[in-house]
Amino acid sequence: MAEHVEAAAPQQIDPEDAKIVTLARASRARNGAAEGAAVRDTDGRTYAATTIALPSLRLTALQAAVAAAVSSGAEGLEAAAVVTDADSVDAGSAAAVRDLTPTAPILRADARGDVLGVLSH
């Protein structure tokens, strides 16, 4: 498996990428969750989710968003975003995105919605 490196955030964020960051941020704020995430599939549909921490089920927000996309029939992803206080994207989160689309960028943003980095293949 190729190593994934987080690059610095671009000065300008694509409007469609900004949309998934906003969805991830809103999901996180609405639920008071540790993380919020959103993905955009290859048909342009978006899916948002938050961290799931139940006694019998634990998923990162990005894993949950990917699961929602897959269960809705998505065959690939254009991009993903995670809003987190962490300094990096969780390896399991990145793996879920890479399982569906190895080259999809993963944007890491803070609680304000500022993109801090982009994880690429």
GROMACS .gro file of N, CA and C in nm:
model
  363
    1MET      N    1   0.084  -0.117   0.000
    1MET     CA    2   0.000   0.000   0.000
    1MET      C    3   0.089   0.124   0.000
    2ALA      N    4   0.056   0.220  -0.086
    2ALA     CA    5   0.133   0.343  -0.093
    2ALA      C    6   0.110   0.427   0.032
    3GLU      N    7   0.213   0.500   0.070
    3GLU     CA    8   0.201   0.586   0.187
    3GLU      C    9   0.118   0.709   0.151
    4HIS      N   10   0.036   0.753   0.245
    4HIS     CA   11  -0.049   0.869   0.224
    4HIS      C   12   0.012   0.986   0.299
    5VAL      N   13   0.028   1.098   0.228
    5VAL     CA   14   0.092   1.214   0.285
    5VAL      C   15  -0.005   1.330   0.282
    6GLU      N   16  -0.012   1.402   0.395
    6GLU     CA   17  -0.098   1.519   0.400
    6GLU      C   18  -0.021   1.640   0.351
    7ALA      N   19  -0.075   1.705   0.249
    7ALA     CA   20  -0.016   1.826   0.195
    7ALA      C   21  -0.084   1.947   0.259
    8ALA      N   22  -0.018   2.058   0.253
    8ALA     CA   23  -0.077   2.182   0.303
    8ALA      C   24  -0.203   2.213   0.224
    9ALA      N   25  -0.294   2.282   0.289
    9ALA     CA   26  -0.420   2.318   0.224
    9ALA      C   27  -0.394   2.417   0.111
   10PRO      N   28  -0.466   2.402   0.001
   10PRO     CA   29  -0.452   2.501  -0.107
   10PRO      C   30  -0.509   2.635  -0.062
   11GLN      N   31  -0.464   2.743  -0.125
   11GLN     CA   32  -0.515   2.876  -0.089
   11GLN      C   33  -0.663   2.889  -0.124
   12GLN      N   34  -0.704   2.829  -0.233
   12GLN     CA   35  -0.843   2.832  -0.276
   12GLN      C   36  -0.899   2.691  -0.272
   13ILE      N   37  -1.016   2.676  -0.212
   13ILE     CA   38  -1.084   2.547  -0.206
   13ILE      C   39  -1.193   2.546  -0.311
   14ASP      N   40  -1.201   2.439  -0.387
   14ASP     CA   41  -1.307   2.421  -0.486
   14ASP      C   42  -1.442   2.437  -0.417
   15PRO      N   43  -1.538   2.506  -0.479
   15PRO     CA   44  -1.669   2.526  -0.415
   15PRO      C   45  -1.739   2.394  -0.376
   16GLU      N   46  -1.723   2.291  -0.456
   16GLU     CA   47  -1.784   2.162  -0.422
   16GLU      C   48  -1.716   2.099  -0.301
   17ASP      N   49  -1.585   2.119  -0.288
   17ASP     CA   50  -1.514   2.070  -0.171
   17ASP      C   51  -1.553   2.152  -0.048
   18ALA      N   52  -1.570   2.282  -0.066
   18ALA     CA   53  -1.613   2.367   0.045
   18ALA      C   54  -1.750   2.322   0.096
   19LYS      N   55  -1.835   2.276   0.005
   19LYS     CA   56  -1.968   2.228   0.044
   19LYS      C   57  -1.959   2.107   0.138
   20ILE      N   58  -1.871   2.012   0.107
   20ILE     CA   59  -1.864   1.894   0.194
   20ILE      C   60  -1.799   1.929   0.328
   21VAL      N   61  -1.709   2.027   0.328
   21VAL     CA   62  -1.653   2.072   0.456
   21VAL      C   63  -1.765   2.133   0.540
   22THR      N   64  -1.850   2.215   0.479
   22THR     CA   65  -1.962   2.276   0.549
   22THR      C   66  -2.058   2.171   0.602
   23LEU      N   67  -2.088   2.069   0.522
   23LEU     CA   68  -2.175   1.961   0.568
   23LEU      C   69  -2.114   1.886   0.686
   24ALA      N   70  -1.986   1.859   0.679
   24ALA     CA   71  -1.917   1.788   0.788
   24ALA      C   72  -1.919   1.872   0.915
   25ARG      N   73  -1.893   1.999   0.899
   25ARG     CA   74  -1.891   2.091   1.014
   25ARG      C   75  -2.029   2.100   1.078
   26ALA      N   76  -2.133   2.113   0.996
   26ALA     CA   77  -2.270   2.123   1.048
   26ALA      C   78  -2.312   1.995   1.120
   27SER      N   79  -2.276   1.881   1.065
   27SER     CA   80  -2.309   1.753   1.129
   27SER      C   81  -2.244   1.742   1.266
   28ARG      N   82  -2.118   1.778   1.271
   28ARG     CA   83  -2.044   1.772   1.398
   28ARG      C   84  -2.107   1.864   1.502
   29ALA      N   85  -2.138   1.987   1.461
   29ALA     CA   86  -2.196   2.084   1.554
   29ALA      C   87  -2.335   2.041   1.601
   30ARG      N   88  -2.414   1.990   1.508
   30ARG     CA   89  -2.551   1.949   1.541
   30ARG      C   90  -2.554   1.839   1.646
   31ASN      N   91  -2.461   1.744   1.637
   31ASN     CA   92  -2.459   1.630   1.728
   31ASN      C   93  -2.362   1.646   1.844
   32GLY      N   94  -2.281   1.751   1.841
   32GLY     CA   95  -2.180   1.766   1.945
   32GLY      C   96  -2.080   1.652   1.943
   33ALA      N   97  -2.056   1.598   1.826
   33ALA     CA   98  -1.970   1.480   1.810
   33ALA      C   99  -1.822   1.519   1.805
   34ALA      N  100  -1.737   1.421   1.827
   34ALA     CA  101  -1.593   1.443   1.821
   34ALA      C  102  -1.549   1.480   1.679
   35GLU      N  103  -1.614   1.421   1.580
   35GLU     CA  104  -1.581   1.449   1.440
   35GLU      C  105  -1.707   1.453   1.356
   36GLY      N  106  -1.700   1.529   1.248
   36GLY     CA  107  -1.802   1.527   1.146
   36GLY      C  108  -1.734   1.502   1.014
   37ALA      N  109  -1.801   1.436   0.923
   37ALA     CA  110  -1.741   1.407   0.793
   37ALA      C  111  -1.847   1.410   0.685
   38ALA      N  112  -1.803   1.430   0.562
   38ALA     CA  113  -1.891   1.423   0.447
   38ALA      C  114  -1.811   1.374   0.328
   39VAL      N  115  -1.879   1.305   0.239
   39VAL     CA  116  -1.818   1.259   0.114
   39VAL      C  117  -1.908   1.297  -0.001
   40ARG      N  118  -1.846   1.310  -0.120
   40ARG     CA  119  -1.921   1.335  -0.243
   40ARG      C  120  -1.891   1.219  -0.337
   41ASP      N  121  -1.997   1.154  -0.385
   41ASP     CA  122  -1.975   1.039  -0.473
   41ASP      C  123  -1.956   1.085  -0.617
   42THR      N  124  -1.929   0.992  -0.704
   42THR     CA  125  -1.900   1.025  -0.844
   42THR      C  126  -2.021   1.073  -0.921
   43ASP      N  127  -2.140   1.063  -0.861
   43ASP     CA  128  -2.261   1.120  -0.921
   43ASP      C  129  -2.293   1.258  -0.863
   44GLY      N  130  -2.208   1.307  -0.771
   44GLY     CA  131  -2.228   1.438  -0.711
   44GLY      C  132  -2.315   1.439  -0.586
   45ARG      N  133  -2.362   1.321  -0.544
   45ARG     CA  134  -2.443   1.314  -0.422
   45ARG      C  135  -2.351   1.324  -0.301
   46THR      N  136  -2.404   1.383  -0.193
   46THR     CA  137  -2.325   1.399  -0.072
   46THR      C  138  -2.387   1.322   0.043
   47TYR      N  139  -2.300   1.279   0.133
   47TYR     CA  140  -2.340   1.203   0.251
   47TYR      C  141  -2.261   1.257   0.369
   48ALA      N  142  -2.329   1.285   0.478
   48ALA     CA  143  -2.262   1.337   0.597
   48ALA      C  144  -2.289   1.244   0.716
   49ALA      N  145  -2.195   1.243   0.809
   49ALA     CA  146  -2.210   1.158   0.928
   49ALA      C  147  -2.121   1.212   1.039
   50THR      N  148  -2.142   1.160   1.158
   50THR     CA  149  -2.058   1.194   1.272
   50THR      C  150  -2.003   1.067   1.334
   51THR      N  151  -1.914   1.085   1.428
   51THR     CA  152  -1.856   0.975   1.502
   51THR      C  153  -1.968   0.892   1.566
   52ILE      N  154  -1.955   0.761   1.560
   52ILE     CA  155  -2.051   0.671   1.625
   52ILE      C  156  -1.974   0.597   1.734
   53ALA      N  157  -2.020   0.614   1.857
   53ALA     CA  158  -1.955   0.549   1.970
   53ALA      C  159  -2.060   0.483   2.058
   54LEU      N  160  -2.107   0.368   2.012
   54LEU     CA  161  -2.204   0.288   2.087
   54LEU      C  162  -2.130   0.172   2.151
   55PRO      N  163  -2.188   0.110   2.252
   55PRO     CA  164  -2.121  -0.005   2.313
   55PRO      C  165  -2.091  -0.116   2.211
   56SER      N  166  -2.177  -0.132   2.112
   56SER     CA  167  -2.157  -0.242   2.017
   56SER      C  168  -2.110  -0.197   1.879
   57LEU      N  169  -2.091  -0.067   1.859
   57LEU     CA  170  -2.051  -0.018   1.726
   57LEU      C  171  -1.970   0.109   1.740
   58ARG      N  172  -1.850   0.106   1.682
   58ARG     CA  173  -1.764   0.225   1.682
   58ARG      C  174  -1.719   0.251   1.539
   59LEU      N  175  -1.749   0.372   1.491
   59LEU     CA  176  -1.706   0.415   1.358
   59LEU      C  177  -1.657   0.558   1.368
   60THR      N  178  -1.553   0.589   1.293
   60THR     CA  179  -1.516   0.729   1.281
   60THR      C  180  -1.622   0.796   1.194
   61ALA      N  181  -1.625   0.927   1.198
   61ALA     CA  182  -1.722   1.001   1.117
   61ALA      C  183  -1.703   0.969   0.969
   62LEU      N  184  -1.578   0.962   0.924
   62LEU     CA  185  -1.553   0.935   0.782
   62LEU      C  186  -1.592   0.793   0.744
   63GLN      N  187  -1.568   0.697   0.832
   63GLN     CA  188  -1.614   0.560   0.805
   63GLN      C  189  -1.766   0.557   0.793
   64ALA      N  190  -1.835   0.629   0.880
   64ALA     CA  191  -1.982   0.632   0.876
   64ALA      C  192  -2.032   0.699   0.748
   65ALA      N  193  -1.967   0.806   0.704
   65ALA     CA  194  -2.008   0.873   0.580
   65ALA      C  195  -1.985   0.783   0.459
   66VAL      N  196  -1.872   0.712   0.457
   66VAL     CA  197  -1.845   0.618   0.348
   66VAL      C  198  -1.949   0.506   0.351
   67ALA      N  199  -1.981   0.455   0.468
   67ALA     CA  200  -2.082   0.349   0.480
   67ALA      C  201  -2.217   0.397   0.427
   68ALA      N  202  -2.254   0.521   0.458
   68ALA     CA  203  -2.381   0.576   0.407
   68ALA      C  204  -2.378   0.584   0.255
   69ALA      N  205  -2.267   0.626   0.199
   69ALA     CA  206  -2.255   0.635   0.053
   69ALA      C  207  -2.265   0.498  -0.011
   70VAL      N  208  -2.193   0.401   0.042
   70VAL     CA  209  -2.195   0.266  -0.014
   70VAL      C  210  -2.334   0.205  -0.003
   71SER      N  211  -2.400   0.225   0.112
   71SER     CA  212  -2.533   0.166   0.129
   71SER      C  213  -2.637   0.233   0.041
   72SER      N  214  -2.603   0.350  -0.013
   72SER     CA  215  -2.692   0.419  -0.107
   72SER      C  216  -2.657   0.390  -0.252
   73GLY      N  217  -2.557   0.304  -0.273
   73GLY     CA  218  -2.523   0.262  -0.408
   73GLY      C  219  -2.405   0.333  -0.471
   74ALA      N  220  -2.334   0.417  -0.397
   74ALA     CA  221  -2.217   0.486  -0.453
   74ALA      C  222  -2.110   0.384  -0.491
   75GLU      N  223  -2.055   0.402  -0.609
   75GLU     CA  224  -1.949   0.312  -0.655
   75GLU      C  225  -1.811   0.375  -0.647
   76GLY      N  226  -1.807   0.505  -0.621
   76GLY     CA  227  -1.680   0.576  -0.609
   76GLY      C  228  -1.700   0.710  -0.544
   77LEU      N  229  -1.590   0.769  -0.499
   77LEU     CA  230  -1.594   0.900  -0.435
   77LEU      C  231  -1.509   1.000  -0.511
   78GLU      N  232  -1.557   1.123  -0.518
   78GLU     CA  233  -1.478   1.232  -0.576
   78GLU      C  234  -1.390   1.296  -0.470
   79ALA      N  235  -1.445   1.311  -0.348
   79ALA     CA  236  -1.371   1.377  -0.240
   79ALA      C  237  -1.435   1.344  -0.106
   80ALA      N  238  -1.357   1.366  -0.001
   80ALA     CA  239  -1.405   1.346   0.136
   80ALA      C  240  -1.352   1.460   0.221
   81ALA      N  241  -1.423   1.488   0.330
   81ALA     CA  242  -1.380   1.590   0.425
   81ALA      C  243  -1.410   1.542   0.566
   82VAL      N  244  -1.320   1.575   0.657
   82VAL     CA  245  -1.342   1.544   0.797
   82VAL      C  246  -1.310   1.669   0.879
   83VAL      N  247  -1.400   1.702   0.971
   83VAL     CA  248  -1.379   1.813   1.063
   83VAL      C  249  -1.343   1.750   1.197
   84THR      N  250  -1.224   1.784   1.244
   84THR     CA  251  -1.170   1.717   1.362
   84THR      C  252  -1.073   1.810   1.435
   85ASP      N  253  -1.052   1.782   1.562
   85ASP     CA  254  -0.950   1.852   1.639
   85ASP      C  255  -0.816   1.781   1.629
   86ALA      N  256  -0.815   1.663   1.568
   86ALA     CA  257  -0.693   1.584   1.556
   86ALA      C  258  -0.595   1.649   1.458
   87ASP      N  259  -0.467   1.616   1.475
   87ASP     CA  260  -0.362   1.669   1.390
   87ASP      C  261  -0.347   1.594   1.259
   88SER      N  262  -0.423   1.485   1.244
   88SER     CA  263  -0.415   1.406   1.121
   88SER      C  264  -0.545   1.328   1.103
   89VAL      N  265  -0.563   1.276   0.984
   89VAL     CA  266  -0.679   1.192   0.955
   89VAL      C  267  -0.649   1.051   1.006
   90ASP      N  268  -0.741   0.995   1.081
   90ASP     CA  269  -0.729   0.860   1.135
   90ASP      C  270  -0.702   0.761   1.021
   91ALA      N  271  -0.611   0.668   1.043
   91ALA     CA  272  -0.576   0.570   0.940
   91ALA      C  273  -0.697   0.488   0.895
   92GLY      N  274  -0.784   0.450   0.987
   92GLY     CA  275  -0.904   0.374   0.951
   92GLY      C  276  -0.999   0.455   0.866
   93SER      N  277  -1.006   0.585   0.892
   93SER     CA  278  -1.089   0.674   0.812
   93SER      C  279  -1.038   0.682   0.669
   94ALA      N  280  -0.907   0.703   0.657
   94ALA     CA  281  -0.847   0.711   0.524
   94ALA      C  282  -0.864   0.580   0.449
   95ALA      N  283  -0.850   0.468   0.519
   95ALA     CA  284  -0.863   0.337   0.456
   95ALA      C  285  -1.003   0.316   0.399
   96ALA      N  286  -1.106   0.364   0.471
   96ALA     CA  287  -1.243   0.349   0.421
   96ALA      C  288  -1.262   0.423   0.289
   97VAL      N  289  -1.207   0.544   0.281
   97VAL     CA  290  -1.215   0.621   0.155
   97VAL      C  291  -1.136   0.549   0.047
   98ARG      N  292  -1.016   0.505   0.078
   98ARG     CA  293  -0.929   0.439  -0.020
   98ARG      C  294  -0.985   0.306  -0.068
   99ASP      N  295  -1.064   0.239   0.015
   99ASP     CA  296  -1.128   0.114  -0.029
   99ASP      C  297  -1.221   0.141  -0.147
  100LEU      N  298  -1.283   0.257  -0.147
  100LEU     CA  299  -1.379   0.290  -0.253
  100LEU      C  300  -1.311   0.359  -0.370
  101THR      N  301  -1.222   0.453  -0.342
  101THR     CA  302  -1.152   0.528  -0.447
  101THR      C  303  -1.013   0.564  -0.398
  102PRO      N  304  -0.911   0.496  -0.446
  102PRO     CA  305  -0.775   0.518  -0.398
  102PRO      C  306  -0.722   0.660  -0.416
  103THR      N  307  -0.775   0.735  -0.511
  103THR     CA  308  -0.719   0.867  -0.541
  103THR      C  309  -0.803   0.984  -0.490
  104ALA      N  310  -0.911   0.959  -0.420
  104ALA     CA  311  -0.996   1.069  -0.372
  104ALA      C  312  -0.922   1.151  -0.266
  105PRO      N  313  -0.920   1.284  -0.281
  105PRO     CA  314  -0.857   1.366  -0.178
  105PRO      C  315  -0.942   1.367  -0.051
  106ILE      N  316  -0.874   1.373   0.065
  106ILE     CA  317  -0.942   1.382   0.194
  106ILE      C  318  -0.899   1.513   0.257
  107LEU      N  319  -0.993   1.604   0.273
  107LEU     CA  320  -0.965   1.733   0.333
  107LEU      C  321  -0.982   1.723   0.484
  108ARG      N  322  -0.885   1.776   0.558
  108ARG     CA  323  -0.893   1.783   0.704
  108ARG      C  324  -0.914   1.927   0.744
  109ALA      N  325  -1.024   1.952   0.815
  109ALA     CA  326  -1.059   2.089   0.854
  109ALA      C  327  -1.077   2.098   1.005
  110ASP      N  328  -1.066   2.220   1.055
  110ASP     CA  329  -1.089   2.243   1.197
  110ASP      C  330  -1.234   2.281   1.221
  111ALA      N  331  -1.270   2.308   1.346
  111ALA     CA  332  -1.408   2.337   1.383
  111ALA      C  333  -1.463   2.463   1.316
  112ARG      N  334  -1.376   2.554   1.276
  112ARG     CA  335  -1.421   2.675   1.204
  112ARG      C  336  -1.449   2.647   1.057
  113GLY      N  337  -1.406   2.529   1.011
  113GLY     CA  338  -1.422   2.494   0.870
  113GLY      C  339  -1.301   2.530   0.785
  114ASP      N  340  -1.194   2.573   0.850
  114ASP     CA  341  -1.071   2.604   0.776
  114ASP      C  342  -1.000   2.474   0.740
  115VAL      N  343  -0.973   2.455   0.611
  115VAL     CA  344  -0.903   2.334   0.567
  115VAL      C  345  -0.756   2.350   0.603
  116LEU      N  346  -0.706   2.254   0.681
  116LEU     CA  347  -0.568   2.258   0.729
  116LEU      C  348  -0.473   2.172   0.646
  117GLY      N  349  -0.529   2.074   0.577
  117GLY     CA  350  -0.446   1.986   0.496
  117GLY      C  351  -0.530   1.897   0.408
  118VAL      N  352  -0.465   1.838   0.309
  118VAL     CA  353  -0.532   1.748   0.217
  118VAL      C  354  -0.450   1.620   0.208
  119LEU      N  355  -0.513   1.510   0.241
  119LEU     CA  356  -0.448   1.380   0.232
  119LEU      C  357  -0.469   1.327   0.092
  120SER      N  358  -0.359   1.300   0.025
  120SER     CA  359  -0.368   1.247  -0.111
  120SER      C  360  -0.302   1.111  -0.118
  121HIS      N  361  -0.320   1.045  -0.229
  121HIS     CA  362  -0.266   0.910  -0.245
  121HIS      C  363  -0.117   0.910  -0.263
   0.00000   0.00000   0.00000
